[in-house]
Coordinates of C-alpha atoms in Angstrom, one line a residue:
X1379 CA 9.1 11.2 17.8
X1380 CA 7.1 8.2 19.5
X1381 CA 5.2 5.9 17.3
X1382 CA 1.5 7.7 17.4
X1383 CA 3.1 10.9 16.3
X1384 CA 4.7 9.4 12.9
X1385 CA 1.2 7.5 12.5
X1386 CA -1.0 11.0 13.4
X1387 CA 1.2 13.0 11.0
X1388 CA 0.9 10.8 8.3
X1389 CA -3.0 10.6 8.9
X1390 CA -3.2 14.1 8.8
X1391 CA -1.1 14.5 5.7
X1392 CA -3.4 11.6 3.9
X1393 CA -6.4 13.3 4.5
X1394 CA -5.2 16.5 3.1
X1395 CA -4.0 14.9 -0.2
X1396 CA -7.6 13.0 -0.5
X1397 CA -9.3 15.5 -2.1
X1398 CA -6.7 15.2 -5.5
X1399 CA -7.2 11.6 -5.7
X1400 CA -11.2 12.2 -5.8
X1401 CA -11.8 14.2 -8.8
X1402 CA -10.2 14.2 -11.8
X1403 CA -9.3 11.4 -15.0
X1404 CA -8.1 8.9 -12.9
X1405 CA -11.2 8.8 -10.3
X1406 CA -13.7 9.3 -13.4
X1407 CA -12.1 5.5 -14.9
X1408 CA -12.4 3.9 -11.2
X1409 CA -16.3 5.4 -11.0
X1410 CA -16.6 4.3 -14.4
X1411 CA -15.2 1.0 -13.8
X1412 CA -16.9 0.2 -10.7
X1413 CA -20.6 0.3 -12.3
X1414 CA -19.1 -2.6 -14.5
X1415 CA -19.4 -5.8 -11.9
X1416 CA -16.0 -7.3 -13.5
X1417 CA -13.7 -4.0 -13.5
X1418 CA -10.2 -4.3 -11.4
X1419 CA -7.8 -1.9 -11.3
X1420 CA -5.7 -5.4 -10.0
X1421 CA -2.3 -5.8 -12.5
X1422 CA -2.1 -9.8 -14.0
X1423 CA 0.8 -10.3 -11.5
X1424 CA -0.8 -10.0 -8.1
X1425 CA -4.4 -11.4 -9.8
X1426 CA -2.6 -14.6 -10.1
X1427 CA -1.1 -14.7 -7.1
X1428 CA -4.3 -14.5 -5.6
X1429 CA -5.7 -16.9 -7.7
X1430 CA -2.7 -19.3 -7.4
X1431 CA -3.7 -19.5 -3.5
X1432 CA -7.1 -20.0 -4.1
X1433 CA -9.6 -16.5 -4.3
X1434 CA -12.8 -17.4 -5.3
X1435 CA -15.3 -17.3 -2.1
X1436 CA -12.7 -16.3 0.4
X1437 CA -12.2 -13.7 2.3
X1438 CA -10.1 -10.7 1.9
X1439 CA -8.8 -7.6 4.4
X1440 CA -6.3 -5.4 2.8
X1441 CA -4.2 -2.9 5.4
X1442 CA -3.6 0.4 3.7
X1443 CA -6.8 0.0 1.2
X1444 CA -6.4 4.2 0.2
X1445 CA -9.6 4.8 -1.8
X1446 CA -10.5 1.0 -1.5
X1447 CA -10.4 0.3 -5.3
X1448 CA -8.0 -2.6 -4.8
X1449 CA -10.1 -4.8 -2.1
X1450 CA -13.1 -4.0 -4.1
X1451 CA -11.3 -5.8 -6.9
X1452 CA -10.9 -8.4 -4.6
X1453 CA -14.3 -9.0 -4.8
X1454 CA -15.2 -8.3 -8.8
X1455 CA -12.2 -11.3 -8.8
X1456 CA -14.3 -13.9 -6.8
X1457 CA -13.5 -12.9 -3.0
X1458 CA -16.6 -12.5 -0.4
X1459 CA -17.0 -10.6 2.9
X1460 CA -14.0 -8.2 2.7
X1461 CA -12.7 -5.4 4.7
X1462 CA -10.4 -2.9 3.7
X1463 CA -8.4 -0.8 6.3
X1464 CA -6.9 2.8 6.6
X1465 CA -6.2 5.3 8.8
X1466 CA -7.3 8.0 6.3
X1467 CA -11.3 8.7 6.9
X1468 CA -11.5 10.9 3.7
X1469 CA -9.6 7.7 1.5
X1470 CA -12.4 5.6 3.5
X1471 CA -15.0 7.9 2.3
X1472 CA -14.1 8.1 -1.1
X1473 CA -13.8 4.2 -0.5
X1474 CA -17.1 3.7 0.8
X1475 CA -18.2 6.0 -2.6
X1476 CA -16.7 3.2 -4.8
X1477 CA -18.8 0.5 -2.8
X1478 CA -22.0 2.1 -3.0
X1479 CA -21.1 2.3 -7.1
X1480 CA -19.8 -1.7 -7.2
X1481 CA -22.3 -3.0 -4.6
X1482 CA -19.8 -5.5 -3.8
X1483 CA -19.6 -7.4 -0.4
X1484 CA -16.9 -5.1 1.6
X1485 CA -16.8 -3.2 4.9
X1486 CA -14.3 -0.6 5.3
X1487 CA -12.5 0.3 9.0
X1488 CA -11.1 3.7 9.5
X1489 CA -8.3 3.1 12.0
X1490 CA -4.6 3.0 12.6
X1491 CA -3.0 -0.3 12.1
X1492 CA -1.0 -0.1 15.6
X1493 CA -4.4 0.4 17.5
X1494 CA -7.5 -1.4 15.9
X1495 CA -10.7 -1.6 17.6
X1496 CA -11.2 -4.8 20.1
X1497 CA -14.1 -6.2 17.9
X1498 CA -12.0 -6.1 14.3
X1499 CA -12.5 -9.7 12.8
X1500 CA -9.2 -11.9 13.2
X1501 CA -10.3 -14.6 11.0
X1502 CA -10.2 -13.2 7.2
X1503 CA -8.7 -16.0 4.6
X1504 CA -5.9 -13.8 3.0
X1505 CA -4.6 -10.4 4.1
X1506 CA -3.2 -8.6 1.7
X1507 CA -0.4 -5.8 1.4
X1508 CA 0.1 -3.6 -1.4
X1509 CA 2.3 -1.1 -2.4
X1510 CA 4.2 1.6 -0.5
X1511 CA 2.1 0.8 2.7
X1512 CA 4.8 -0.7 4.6
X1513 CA 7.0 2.5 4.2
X1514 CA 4.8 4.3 5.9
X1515 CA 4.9 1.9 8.7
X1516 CA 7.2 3.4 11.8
X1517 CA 7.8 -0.1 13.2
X1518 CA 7.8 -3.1 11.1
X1519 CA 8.0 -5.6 13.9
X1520 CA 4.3 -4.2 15.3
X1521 CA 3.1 -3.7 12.2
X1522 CA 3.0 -7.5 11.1
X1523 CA 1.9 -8.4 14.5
X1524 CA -1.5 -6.4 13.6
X1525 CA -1.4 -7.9 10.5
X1526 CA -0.9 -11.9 11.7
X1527 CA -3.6 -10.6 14.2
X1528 CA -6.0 -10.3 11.6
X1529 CA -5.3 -13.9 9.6
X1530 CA -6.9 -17.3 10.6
X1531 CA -4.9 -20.0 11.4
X1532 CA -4.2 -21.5 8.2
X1533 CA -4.5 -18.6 6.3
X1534 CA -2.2 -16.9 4.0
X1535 CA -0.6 -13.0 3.3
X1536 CA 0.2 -11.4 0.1
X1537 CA 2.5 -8.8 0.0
X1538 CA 2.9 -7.0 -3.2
X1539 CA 5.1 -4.5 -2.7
X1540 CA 8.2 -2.4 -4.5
X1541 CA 11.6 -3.6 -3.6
X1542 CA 13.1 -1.3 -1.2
X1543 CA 16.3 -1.4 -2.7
X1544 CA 14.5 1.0 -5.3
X1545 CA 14.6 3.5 -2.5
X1546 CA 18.3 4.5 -3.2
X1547 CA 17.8 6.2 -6.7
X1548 CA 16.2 9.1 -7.0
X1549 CA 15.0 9.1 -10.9
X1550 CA 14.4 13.0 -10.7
X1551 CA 18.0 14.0 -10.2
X1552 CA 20.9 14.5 -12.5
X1553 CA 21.6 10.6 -12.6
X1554 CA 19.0 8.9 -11.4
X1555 CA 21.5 5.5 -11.7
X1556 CA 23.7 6.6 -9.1
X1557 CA 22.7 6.0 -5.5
X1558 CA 21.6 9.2 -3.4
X1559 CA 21.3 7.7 0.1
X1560 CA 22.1 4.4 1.5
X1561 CA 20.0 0.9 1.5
X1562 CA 20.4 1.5 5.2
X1563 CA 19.4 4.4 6.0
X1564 CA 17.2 4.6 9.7
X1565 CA 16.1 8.5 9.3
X1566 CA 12.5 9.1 7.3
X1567 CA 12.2 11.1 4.9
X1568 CA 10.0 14.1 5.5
X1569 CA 7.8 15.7 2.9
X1570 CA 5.4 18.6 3.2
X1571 CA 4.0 17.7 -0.4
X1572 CA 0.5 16.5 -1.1
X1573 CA 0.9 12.7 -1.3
X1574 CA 0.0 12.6 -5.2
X1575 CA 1.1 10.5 -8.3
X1576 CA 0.3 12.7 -11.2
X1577 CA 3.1 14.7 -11.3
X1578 CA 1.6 18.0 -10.7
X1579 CA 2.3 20.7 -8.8
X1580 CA -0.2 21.8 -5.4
X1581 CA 0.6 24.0 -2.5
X1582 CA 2.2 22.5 0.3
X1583 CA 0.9 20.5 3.8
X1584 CA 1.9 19.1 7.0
X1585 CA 4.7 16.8 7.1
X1586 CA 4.7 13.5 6.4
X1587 CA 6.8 10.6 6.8
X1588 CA 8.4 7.7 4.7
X1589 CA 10.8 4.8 5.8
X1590 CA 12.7 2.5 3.9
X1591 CA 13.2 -0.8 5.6
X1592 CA 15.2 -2.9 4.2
X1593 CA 14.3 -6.8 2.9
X1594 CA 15.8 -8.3 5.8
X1595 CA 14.2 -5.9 7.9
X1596 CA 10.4 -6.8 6.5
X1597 CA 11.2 -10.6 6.2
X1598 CA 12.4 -10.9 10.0
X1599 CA 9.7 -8.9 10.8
X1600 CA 7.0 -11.4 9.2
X1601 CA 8.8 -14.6 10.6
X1602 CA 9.3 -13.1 14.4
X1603 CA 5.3 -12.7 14.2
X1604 CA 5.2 -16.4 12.8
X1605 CA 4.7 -15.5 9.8
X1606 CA 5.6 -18.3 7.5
X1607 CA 7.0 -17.5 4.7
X1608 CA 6.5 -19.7 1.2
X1609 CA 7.7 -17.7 -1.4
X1610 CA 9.7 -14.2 -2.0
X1611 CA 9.8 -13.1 -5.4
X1612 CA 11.5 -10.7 -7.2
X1613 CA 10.1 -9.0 -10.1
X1614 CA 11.9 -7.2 -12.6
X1615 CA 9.1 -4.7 -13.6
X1616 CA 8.0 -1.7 -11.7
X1617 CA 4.5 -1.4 -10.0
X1618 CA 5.3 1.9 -8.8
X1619 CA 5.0 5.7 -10.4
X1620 CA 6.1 5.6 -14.1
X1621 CA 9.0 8.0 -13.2
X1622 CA 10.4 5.0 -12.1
X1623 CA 9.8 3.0 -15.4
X1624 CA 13.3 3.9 -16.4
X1625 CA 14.8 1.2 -14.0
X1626 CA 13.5 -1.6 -16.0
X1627 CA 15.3 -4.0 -18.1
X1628 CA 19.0 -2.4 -17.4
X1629 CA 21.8 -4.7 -18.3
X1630 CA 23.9 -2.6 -16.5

């Protein structure tokens, strides 16, 4: 499969798993929250990274901003004149929704990463990465070009993403401690479930696609699009699904 057809499938399969991320508990807290002008759905560990490098007043673009909730908290944290990206128009919808509730000071760009529009803005203050976009991302090494694309000179990215070595357990089988593929692996997976993190079960969709790139995959990537890179830390909690809680604090 060429590059477009990864990307169009997993388009396709985003917008058919919008509308169970638009109704429900989980989307009443973020309407809820949003009429508040302080809410964030932002954990303590990237809001102080953010506010390490400097927030307030600055301005933000996140790639792979789903239903926008994390830029907009962004802006409830002190950034200005923010754009959130995604290739999904029904996450961008549901984004735009979330704006109109916060009234906060973000534009949101329906497109694919590998081919934004000529007149996207290429001098935001911090672009930011969150998780599981970049394993949805075919090629890494154009990938972070559109990102560095989209940073001033001077400016900085924050990548707040699960370690990828995560992506050899799987903690639904018999022993979710022992490794069921390898930290190598080159094939995607391919999925033909709604792309959903409440655990329940909803009649199947077109395929979708997940990679798992290795560390020294991403960080080569960054630095061959001179992309400097200041820190890399590891964290020892999880920020992904709670299935995956059990991984924490293991001394063995």
């Amino acid at each position: 499969m060429k590059l477009s057809d990864y990307t169009s499938a997993n388009e396709a399969a985003w917008n058919a798993s919008a509308e169970h991320h638009t109704h429900g508990p989980a989307w009443d807290n973020l309407v809820a929250g949003f009429s508040q002008p302080n809410f964030s759905t932002l954990d303590e560990t990237i809001t102080g990274t953010l506010y390490k490098i400097g927030l307030n007043g600055k301005s933000v673009v996140q790639i792979g901003c789903n239903s926008g909730h994390e830029i907009l908290s962004t802006c409830a944290l002190g950034a200005r004149d923010c754009l959130g990206i995604d290739v999904s128009e029904d996450f961008i919808a549901a984004a735009q929704r979330l704006r109109q509730i916060s009234g906060h000071p973000c534009d949101f760009l329906c497109s694919d990463i590998y081919q934004l529009p000529a007149d996207t803005p290429s001098d935001f203050d911090i672009a930011l990465i969150t998780i599981g976009v970049i394993n949805w991302m075919p090629d890494p090494g154009k990938f972070f070009r559109a990102v560095a694309s989209l940073i001033r000179s001077g400016g900085s990215l924050v990548i707040y993403e699960t370690h990828p070595f995560l992506e050899v357990f799987d903690p639904h089988c018999d022993d979710p401690f022992k490794p069921t593929v390898s930290y190598f692996r080159q094939d995607p997976w391919v999925d033909t479930h709604p792309i959903v993190y409440d655990g329940a079960t909803h009649p199947e969709i077109s395929p979708s696609y997940w990679f798992n790139h290795s560390l020294g995959t991403i960080v080569t990537a960054c630095s061959s699009n001179d992309l400097q890179i200041a820190e890399l830390i590891e964290y020892p909690h999880s920020n992904r699904e709670v299935d995956y809680d059990i991984y924490r604090d293991q001394d063995a």
